[in-house]
Coordinates of C-alpha atoms (C1' of nucleotides) in Angstrom, one line a residue:
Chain N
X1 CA -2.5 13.7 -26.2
X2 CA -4.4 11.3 -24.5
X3 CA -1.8 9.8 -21.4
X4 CA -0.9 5.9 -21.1
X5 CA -3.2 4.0 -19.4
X6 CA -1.3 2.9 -16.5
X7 CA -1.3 0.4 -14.0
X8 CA -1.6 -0.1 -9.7
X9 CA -1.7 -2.9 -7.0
X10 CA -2.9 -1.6 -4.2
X11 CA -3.0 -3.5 -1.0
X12 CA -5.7 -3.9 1.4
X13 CA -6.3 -6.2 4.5
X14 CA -9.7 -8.1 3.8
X15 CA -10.7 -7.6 7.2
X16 CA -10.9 -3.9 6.9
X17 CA -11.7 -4.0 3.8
X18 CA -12.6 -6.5 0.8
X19 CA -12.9 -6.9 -3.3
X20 CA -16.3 -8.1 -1.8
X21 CA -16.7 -5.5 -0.1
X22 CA -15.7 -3.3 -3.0
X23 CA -18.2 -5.1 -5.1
X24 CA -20.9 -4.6 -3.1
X25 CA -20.3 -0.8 -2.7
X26 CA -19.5 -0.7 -6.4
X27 CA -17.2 2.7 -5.9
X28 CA -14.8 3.5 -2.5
X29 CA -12.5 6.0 -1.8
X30 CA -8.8 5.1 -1.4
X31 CA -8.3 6.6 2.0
X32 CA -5.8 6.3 4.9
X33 CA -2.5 5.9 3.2
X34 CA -0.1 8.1 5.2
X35 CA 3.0 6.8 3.4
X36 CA 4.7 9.6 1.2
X37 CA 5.6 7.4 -1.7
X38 CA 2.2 5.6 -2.2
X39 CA 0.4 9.3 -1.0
X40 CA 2.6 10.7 -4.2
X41 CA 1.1 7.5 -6.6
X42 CA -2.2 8.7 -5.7
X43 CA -1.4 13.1 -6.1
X44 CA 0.4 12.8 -8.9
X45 CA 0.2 10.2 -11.3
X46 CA -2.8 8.1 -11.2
X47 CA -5.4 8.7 -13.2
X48 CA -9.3 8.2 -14.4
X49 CA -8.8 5.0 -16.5
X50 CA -6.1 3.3 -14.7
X51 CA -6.1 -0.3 -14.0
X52 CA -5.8 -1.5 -10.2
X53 CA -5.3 -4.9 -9.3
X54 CA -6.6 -5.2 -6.1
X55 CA -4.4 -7.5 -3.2
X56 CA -5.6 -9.2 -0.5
X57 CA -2.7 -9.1 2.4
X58 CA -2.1 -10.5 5.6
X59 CA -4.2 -12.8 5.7
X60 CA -4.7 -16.1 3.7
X61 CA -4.5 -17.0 1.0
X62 CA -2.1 -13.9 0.2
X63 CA -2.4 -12.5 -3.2
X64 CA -4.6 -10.6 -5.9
X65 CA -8.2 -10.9 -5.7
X66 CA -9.9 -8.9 -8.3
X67 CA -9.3 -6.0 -10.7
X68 CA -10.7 -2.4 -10.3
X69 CA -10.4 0.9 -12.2
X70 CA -9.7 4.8 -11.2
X71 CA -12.4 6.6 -11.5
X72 CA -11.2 9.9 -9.7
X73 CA -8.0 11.3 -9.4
X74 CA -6.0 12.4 -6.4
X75 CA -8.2 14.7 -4.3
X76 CA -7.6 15.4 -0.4
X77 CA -8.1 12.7 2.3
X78 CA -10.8 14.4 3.9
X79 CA -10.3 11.4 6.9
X80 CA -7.3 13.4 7.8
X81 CA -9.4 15.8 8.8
X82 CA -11.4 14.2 11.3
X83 CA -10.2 14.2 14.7
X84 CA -12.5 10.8 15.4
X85 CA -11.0 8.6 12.9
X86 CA -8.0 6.4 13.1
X87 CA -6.0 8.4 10.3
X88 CA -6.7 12.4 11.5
X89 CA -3.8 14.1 11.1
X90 CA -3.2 17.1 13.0
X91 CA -0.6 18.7 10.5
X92 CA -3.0 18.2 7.3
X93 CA -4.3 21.5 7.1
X94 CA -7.9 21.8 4.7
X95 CA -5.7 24.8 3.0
X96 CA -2.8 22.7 2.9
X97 CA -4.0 19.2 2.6
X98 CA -0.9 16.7 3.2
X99 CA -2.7 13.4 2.5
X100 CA -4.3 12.4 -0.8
X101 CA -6.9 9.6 -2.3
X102 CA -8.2 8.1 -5.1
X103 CA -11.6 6.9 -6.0
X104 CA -11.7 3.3 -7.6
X105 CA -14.8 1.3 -9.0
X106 CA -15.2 -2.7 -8.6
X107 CA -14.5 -4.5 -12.0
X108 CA -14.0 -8.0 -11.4
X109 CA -13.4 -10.7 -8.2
X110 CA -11.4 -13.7 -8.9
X111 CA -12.8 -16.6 -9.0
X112 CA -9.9 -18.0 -7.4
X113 CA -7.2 -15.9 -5.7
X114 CA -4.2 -15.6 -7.4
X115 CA -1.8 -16.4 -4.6
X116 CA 1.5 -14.6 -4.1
X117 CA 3.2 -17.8 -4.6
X118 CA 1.9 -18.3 -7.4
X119 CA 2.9 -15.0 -8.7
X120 CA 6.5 -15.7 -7.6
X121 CA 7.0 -19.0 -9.4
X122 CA 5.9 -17.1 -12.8
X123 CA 9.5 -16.0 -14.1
X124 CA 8.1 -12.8 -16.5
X125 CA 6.8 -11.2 -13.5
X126 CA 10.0 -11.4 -11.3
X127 CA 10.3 -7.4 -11.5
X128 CA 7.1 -7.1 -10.1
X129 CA 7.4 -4.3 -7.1
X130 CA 5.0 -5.9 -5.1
X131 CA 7.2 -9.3 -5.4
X132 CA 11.0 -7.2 -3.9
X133 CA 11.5 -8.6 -1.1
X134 CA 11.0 -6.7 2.0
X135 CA 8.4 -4.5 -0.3
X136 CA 5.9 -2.6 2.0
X137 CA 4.5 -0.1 -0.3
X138 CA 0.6 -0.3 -0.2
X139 CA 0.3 1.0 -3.8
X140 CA 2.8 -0.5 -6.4
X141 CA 3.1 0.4 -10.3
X142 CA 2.2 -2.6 -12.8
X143 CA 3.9 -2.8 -15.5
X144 CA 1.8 -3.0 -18.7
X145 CA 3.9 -6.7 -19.8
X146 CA 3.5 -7.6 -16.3
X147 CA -1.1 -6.5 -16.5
X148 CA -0.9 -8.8 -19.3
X149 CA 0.3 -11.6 -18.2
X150 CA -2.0 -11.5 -15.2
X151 CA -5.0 -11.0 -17.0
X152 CA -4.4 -14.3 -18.6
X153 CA -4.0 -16.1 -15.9
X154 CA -7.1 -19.2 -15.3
X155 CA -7.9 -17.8 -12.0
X156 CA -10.0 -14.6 -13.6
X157 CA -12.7 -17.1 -14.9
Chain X
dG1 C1' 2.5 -14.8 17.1
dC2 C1' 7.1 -14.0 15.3
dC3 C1' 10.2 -11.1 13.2
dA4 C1' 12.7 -9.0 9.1
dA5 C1' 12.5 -5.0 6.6
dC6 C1' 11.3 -0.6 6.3
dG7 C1' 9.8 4.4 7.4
dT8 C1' 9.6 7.9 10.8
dT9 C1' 11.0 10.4 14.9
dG10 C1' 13.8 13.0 17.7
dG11 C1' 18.1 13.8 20.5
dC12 C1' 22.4 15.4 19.6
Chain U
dG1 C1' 22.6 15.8 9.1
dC2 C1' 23.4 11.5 11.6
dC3 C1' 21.6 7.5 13.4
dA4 C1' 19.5 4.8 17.3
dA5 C1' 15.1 3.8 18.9
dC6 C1' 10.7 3.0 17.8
dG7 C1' 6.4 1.8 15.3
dT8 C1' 4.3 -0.5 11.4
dT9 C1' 3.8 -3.8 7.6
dG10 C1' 2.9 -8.1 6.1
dG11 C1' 4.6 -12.8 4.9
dC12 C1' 5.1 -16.8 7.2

DNA sequence: GCCAACGTTGGC
DNA sequence: GCCAACGTTGGC
């Protein structure tokens, strides 16, 4: 039996890194998250097929940018690994790997972003977990009703 | 830059 | 196992 296609937001600061930049590499790994819950997202549930919106946060305007897709499924960080960048990770052992990524490829940019206010004012999308207040998670589920309406929305084209 | 909300750490 | 202190996230 072929699983749901399911859906993520995941969250990424523009300055690091971009659905520009994303669309110009065409494929990136997901790495650096060293939060359990979003870490367990990528191990464990999502898989090749899934659809990602991808967010633009903290900076402005706030809000989703562009659409990718999972192309791999969770494999070991290997940047935990690496005693020169930002995210090593002493206790993540190679043999025992603690910290988990996904691979994603660039679908489409926005051609306007859709703002988070503009997400909040829409009432079907009110049990949006990116929209709970005081929501830090970096990777969110989206609901399938919630995908839809988004992909509707005038900003896509 | 501020600060609320949250996750993690570590002393006990 | 509790919880205060601390660090981080991220909207504003």
């Amino acid at each position: 039996m072929a699983a749901e296609k399911q859906y993520w937001l995941m969250k990424s600061e523009p300055n690091a890194y971009s659905i520009h930049d994303l669309k110009r590499d065409r494929t990136t790994y997901w790495s650096g998250v060293r939060n359990y819950q979003a870490r367990n997202f990528m191990r464990d549930r999502m898989q090749i097929g899934d659809g990602v919106l991808f967010y633009h946060s903290n900076v402005e305007p706030v809000g989703v940018a562009g659409r990718a897709e999972v192309v791999k499924s969770g494999y070991p960080d290997h940047t935990a690994w690496d005693k020169k960048n930002k995210y090593y990770d002493t206790a993540s052992l190679s043999s025992r790997p603690i910290w988990f990524m996904v691979d994603i490829r660039f679908v489409q940019a926005c051609r306007e972003v859709i703002t988070l206010k503009r997400l909040k004012e829409i009432p079907a999308l009110k049990t949006m977990a990116v929209l709970r207040k005081g929501n830090r998670l970096s990777i969110t589920p989206v609901a399938p009703e919630e995908w839809e309406i988004i992909m509707k929305l005038p900003e896509w084209s």
